[in-house]
XYZ file of C-alpha atoms in Angstrom:
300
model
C 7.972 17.141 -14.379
C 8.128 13.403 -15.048
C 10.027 11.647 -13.258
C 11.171 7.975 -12.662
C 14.404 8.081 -10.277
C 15.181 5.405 -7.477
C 12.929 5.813 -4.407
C 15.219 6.740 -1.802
C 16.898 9.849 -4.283
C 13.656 11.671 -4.833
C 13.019 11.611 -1.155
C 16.310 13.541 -0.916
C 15.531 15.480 -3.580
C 12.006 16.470 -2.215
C 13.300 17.385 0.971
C 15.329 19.856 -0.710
C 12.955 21.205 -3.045
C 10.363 21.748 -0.326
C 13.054 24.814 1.231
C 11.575 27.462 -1.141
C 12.639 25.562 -4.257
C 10.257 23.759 -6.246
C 11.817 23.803 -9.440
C 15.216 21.987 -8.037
C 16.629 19.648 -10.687
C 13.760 20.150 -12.667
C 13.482 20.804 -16.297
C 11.410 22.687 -18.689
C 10.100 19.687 -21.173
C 7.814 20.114 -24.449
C 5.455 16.826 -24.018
C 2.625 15.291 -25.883
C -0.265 15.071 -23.697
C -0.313 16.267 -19.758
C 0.488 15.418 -16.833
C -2.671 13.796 -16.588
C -3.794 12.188 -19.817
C -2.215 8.928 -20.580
C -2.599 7.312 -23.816
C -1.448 7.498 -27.693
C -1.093 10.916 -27.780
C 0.554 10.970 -31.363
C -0.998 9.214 -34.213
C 1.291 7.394 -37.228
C -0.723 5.789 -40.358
C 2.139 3.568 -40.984
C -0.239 2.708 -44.318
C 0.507 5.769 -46.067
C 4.213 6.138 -47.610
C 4.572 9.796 -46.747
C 4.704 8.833 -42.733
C 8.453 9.606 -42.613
C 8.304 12.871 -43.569
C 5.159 13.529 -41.813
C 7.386 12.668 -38.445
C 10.013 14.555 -39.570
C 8.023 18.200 -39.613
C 6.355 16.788 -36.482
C 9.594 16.402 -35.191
C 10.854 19.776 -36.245
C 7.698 21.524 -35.004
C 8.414 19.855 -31.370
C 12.412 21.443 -31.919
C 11.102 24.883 -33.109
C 9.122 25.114 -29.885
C 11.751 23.692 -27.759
C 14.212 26.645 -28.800
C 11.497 29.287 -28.995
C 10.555 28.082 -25.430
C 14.186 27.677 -23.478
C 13.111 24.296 -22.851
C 15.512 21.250 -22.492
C 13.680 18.288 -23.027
C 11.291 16.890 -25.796
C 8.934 13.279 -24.030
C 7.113 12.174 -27.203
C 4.270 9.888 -25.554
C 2.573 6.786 -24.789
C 3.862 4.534 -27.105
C 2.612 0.833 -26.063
C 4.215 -2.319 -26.373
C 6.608 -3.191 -29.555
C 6.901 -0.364 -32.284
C 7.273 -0.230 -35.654
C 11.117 -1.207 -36.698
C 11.312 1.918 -39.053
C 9.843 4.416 -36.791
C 12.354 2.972 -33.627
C 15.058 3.318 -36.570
C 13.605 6.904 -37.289
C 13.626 8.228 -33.974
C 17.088 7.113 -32.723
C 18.679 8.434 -36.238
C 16.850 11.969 -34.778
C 18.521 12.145 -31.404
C 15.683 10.172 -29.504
C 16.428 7.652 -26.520
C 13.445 5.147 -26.150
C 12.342 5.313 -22.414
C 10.371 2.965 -20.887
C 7.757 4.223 -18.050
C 5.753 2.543 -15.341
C 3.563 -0.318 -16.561
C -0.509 0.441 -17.477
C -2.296 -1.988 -15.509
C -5.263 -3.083 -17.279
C -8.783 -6.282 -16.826
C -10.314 -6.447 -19.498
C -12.460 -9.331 -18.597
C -15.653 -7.579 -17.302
C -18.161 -9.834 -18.366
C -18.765 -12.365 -15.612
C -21.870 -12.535 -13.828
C -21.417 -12.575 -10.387
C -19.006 -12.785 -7.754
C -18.427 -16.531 -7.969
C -17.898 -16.424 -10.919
C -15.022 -13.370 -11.410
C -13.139 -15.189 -8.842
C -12.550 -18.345 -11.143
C -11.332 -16.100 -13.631
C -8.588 -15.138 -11.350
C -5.475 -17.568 -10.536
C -6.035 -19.593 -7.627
C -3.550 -17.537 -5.778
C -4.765 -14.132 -5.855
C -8.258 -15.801 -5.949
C -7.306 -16.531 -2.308
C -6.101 -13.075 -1.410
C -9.534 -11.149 -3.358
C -11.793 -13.812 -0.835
C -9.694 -13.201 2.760
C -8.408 -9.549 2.052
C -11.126 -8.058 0.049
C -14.216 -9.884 -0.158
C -14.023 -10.737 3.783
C -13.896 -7.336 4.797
C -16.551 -5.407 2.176
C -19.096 -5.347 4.784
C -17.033 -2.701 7.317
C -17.343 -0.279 4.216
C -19.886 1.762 2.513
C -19.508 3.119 -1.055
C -21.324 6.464 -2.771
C -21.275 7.590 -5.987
C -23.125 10.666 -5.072
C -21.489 14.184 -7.164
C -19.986 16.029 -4.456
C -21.137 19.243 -4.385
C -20.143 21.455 -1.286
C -16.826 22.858 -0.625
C -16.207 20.752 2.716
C -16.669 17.387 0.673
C -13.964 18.966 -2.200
C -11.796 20.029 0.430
C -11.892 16.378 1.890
C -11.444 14.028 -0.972
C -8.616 16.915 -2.281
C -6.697 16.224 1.152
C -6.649 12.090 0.504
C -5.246 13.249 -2.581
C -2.856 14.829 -1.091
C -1.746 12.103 1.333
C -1.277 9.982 -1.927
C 0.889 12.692 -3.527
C 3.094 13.033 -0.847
C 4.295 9.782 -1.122
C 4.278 9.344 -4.563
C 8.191 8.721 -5.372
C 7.431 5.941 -7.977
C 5.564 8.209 -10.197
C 6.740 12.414 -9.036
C 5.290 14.812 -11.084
C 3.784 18.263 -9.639
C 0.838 18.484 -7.396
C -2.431 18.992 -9.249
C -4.438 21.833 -8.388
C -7.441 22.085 -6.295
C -9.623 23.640 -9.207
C -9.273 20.956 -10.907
C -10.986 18.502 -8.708
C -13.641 21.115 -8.726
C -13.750 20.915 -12.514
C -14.382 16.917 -12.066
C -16.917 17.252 -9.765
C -18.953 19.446 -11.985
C -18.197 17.475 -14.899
C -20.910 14.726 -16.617
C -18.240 12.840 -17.921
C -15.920 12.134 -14.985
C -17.338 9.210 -11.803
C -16.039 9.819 -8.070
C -16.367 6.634 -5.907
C -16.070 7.743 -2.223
C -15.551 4.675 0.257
C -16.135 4.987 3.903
C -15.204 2.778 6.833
C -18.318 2.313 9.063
C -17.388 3.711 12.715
C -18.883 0.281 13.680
C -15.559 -1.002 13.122
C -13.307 1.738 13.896
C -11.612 0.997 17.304
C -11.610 4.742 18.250
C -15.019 4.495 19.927
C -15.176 8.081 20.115
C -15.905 8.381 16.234
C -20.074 8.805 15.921
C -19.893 9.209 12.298
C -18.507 6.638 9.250
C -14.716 8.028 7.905
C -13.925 8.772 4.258
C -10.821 6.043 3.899
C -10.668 6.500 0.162
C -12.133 8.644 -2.810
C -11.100 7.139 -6.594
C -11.686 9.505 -9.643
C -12.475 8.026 -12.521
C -13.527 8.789 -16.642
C -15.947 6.696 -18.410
C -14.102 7.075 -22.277
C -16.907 4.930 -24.076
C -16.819 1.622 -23.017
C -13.919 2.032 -20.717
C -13.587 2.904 -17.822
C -10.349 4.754 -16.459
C -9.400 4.773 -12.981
C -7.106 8.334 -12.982
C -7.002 9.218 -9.241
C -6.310 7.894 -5.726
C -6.589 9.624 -2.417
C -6.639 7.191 0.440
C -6.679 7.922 4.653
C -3.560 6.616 5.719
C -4.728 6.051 9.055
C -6.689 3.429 7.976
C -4.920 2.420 4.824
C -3.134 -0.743 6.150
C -5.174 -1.591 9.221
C -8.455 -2.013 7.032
C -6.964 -3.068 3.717
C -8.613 0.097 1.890
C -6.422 0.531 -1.019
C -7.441 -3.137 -1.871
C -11.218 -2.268 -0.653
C -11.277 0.656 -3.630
C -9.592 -0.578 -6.515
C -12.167 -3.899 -5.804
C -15.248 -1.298 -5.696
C -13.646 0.750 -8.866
C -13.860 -2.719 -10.389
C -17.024 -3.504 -9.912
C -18.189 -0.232 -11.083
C -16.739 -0.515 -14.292
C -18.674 -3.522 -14.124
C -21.555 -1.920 -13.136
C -21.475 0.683 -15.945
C -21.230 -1.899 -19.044
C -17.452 -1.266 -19.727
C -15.977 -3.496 -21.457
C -12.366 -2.572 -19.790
C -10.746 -1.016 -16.969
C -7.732 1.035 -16.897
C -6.211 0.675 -13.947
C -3.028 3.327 -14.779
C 0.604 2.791 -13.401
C 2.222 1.742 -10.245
C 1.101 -0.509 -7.505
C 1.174 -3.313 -9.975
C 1.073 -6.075 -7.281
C -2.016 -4.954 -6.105
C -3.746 -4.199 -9.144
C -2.633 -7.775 -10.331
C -4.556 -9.618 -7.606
C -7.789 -7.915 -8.591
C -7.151 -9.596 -12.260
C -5.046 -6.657 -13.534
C -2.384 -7.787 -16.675
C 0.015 -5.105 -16.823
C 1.260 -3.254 -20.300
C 4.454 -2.189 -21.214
C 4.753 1.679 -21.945
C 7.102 3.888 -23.782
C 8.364 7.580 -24.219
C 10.793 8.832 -26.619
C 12.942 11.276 -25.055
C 15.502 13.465 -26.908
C 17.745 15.820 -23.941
C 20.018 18.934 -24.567
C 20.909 19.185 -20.819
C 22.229 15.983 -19.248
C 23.375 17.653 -16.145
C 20.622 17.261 -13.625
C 20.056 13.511 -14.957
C 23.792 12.898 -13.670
C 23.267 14.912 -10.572
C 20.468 12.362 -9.978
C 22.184 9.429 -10.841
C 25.381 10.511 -8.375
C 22.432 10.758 -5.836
């Protein structure tokens, strides 16, 4: 489930699916990709004349499995920025509405050499709020890049994920499972940046020990570097700035490991923008036999 409904009708809608029905005013789609891969997932050589027809049987393939499935919905994905005039042509003479999703936030200026110097490449605006939101603060935190291995660290990180997820309305798609955090953290290829808040700072004096605030999961594809994950302590989210306090330390990783770029993913564009994010614009093609639900959720 994909989903990009007004705010305030998925929080209906979640209240009602979380009485015993999940699946309420879902439906069963055939998509390129996952959940969580982002990306062009389909690949046109608009250089060789037979592309048509190469689209076509894709095209077919995608319907065959649609009606051998009972599914609904075909989401042909990412498609990024403007498309070829024959292929928009191609897919709308097919049955195909072009959909546009969140934004992909992406810097891919990582080549400055210190501090000083990635804050002139900023606008003089959001230079101001990196120095008195970000920068100010960095000291109250401490950052590890350590692989978490024990169950009790997996169980922690999984539950800031979860706090994320639940109030997630801008992008709603179903909860990701706890294996497959454990699959990251046993993986060479993925980077976990944990961030706590020293108890130095915390005003609850009774807290001996520093808190996890935040816990960013990240793949290094090559020289980029793809920020895929959030999970964030809401009890310190807004009084200590930590959502601002990770995406800064998931930039200067990226840094850190030679990247070249940083994905930053969708949503929370404001945010990402002050860091020196530009955003993207992002498109699915989406072809619907069932048009119910969609009206049930526009009515809501």
């Amino acid at each position: 489930m994909i989903c990009f409904t007004p705010i305030l009708c998925l929080e209906k809608v979640e209240a009602l699916r979380s009485d015993n029905n999940p699946y309420y005013l879902t439906s069963k789609t055939i998509l390129t990709g996952t959940l969580i891969t982002k990306g062009n997932h389909v690949y046109i050589d608009y250089r060789s004349k037979h592309w048509k027809k190469a689209l076509l049987i894709f095209i077919d393939y995608l319907n065959k499995i649609l009606d051998e499935s009972g599914a609904s919905k075909i989401m042909i994905r990412d498609f990024y920025d403007t498309q070829n005039a024959e292929f928009e042509t191609s897919m709308l003479e097919n049955g195909f509405t072009r959909f546009q999703l969140p934004n992909n936030m992406e810097i891919e200026n990582l080549i400055w050499k210190d501090t000083d110097e990635y804050l002139k490449s900023l606008s003089q605006k959001y230079r101001y709020n990196v120095r008195k939101e970000i920068i100010k603060y960095e000291s109250n935190f401490i950052t590890s890049f350590e692989k978490i291995d024990h169950k009790e660290e997996l169980l922690e990180v999984y539950n800031l994920y979860e706090k994320v997820y639940e109030k997630s309305y801008d992008f709603n798609v179903f909860k990701l499972p706890l294996e497959y955090f454990k699959k990251i953290c046993t993986s060479s290829e993925y980077d976990i940046i944990r961030l706590y808040l020293k108890n130095e700072v915390l005003e609850e004096k009774n807290i001996e020990s520093d808190v996890l605030v935040g816990a960013m999961f990240s793949k290094k594809n090559k020289d980029i570097y793809n920020a895929m994950i959030v999970g964030l302590n809401y009890d310190y989210v807004y009084s200590h700035n930590c959502y601002k306090q990770i995406l800064y330390k998931t930039l200067l990783r990226a840094r850190e490991l030679n990247c070249k770029k940083l994905d930053l993913a969708f949503t929370a564009e404001l945010e990402k923008k002050k860091i020196g994010a530009r955003p993207k614009k992002v498109f699915a093609y989406v072809q619907s036999t069932e048009h119910l639900k969609g009206s049930i959720l526009e009515f809501m």
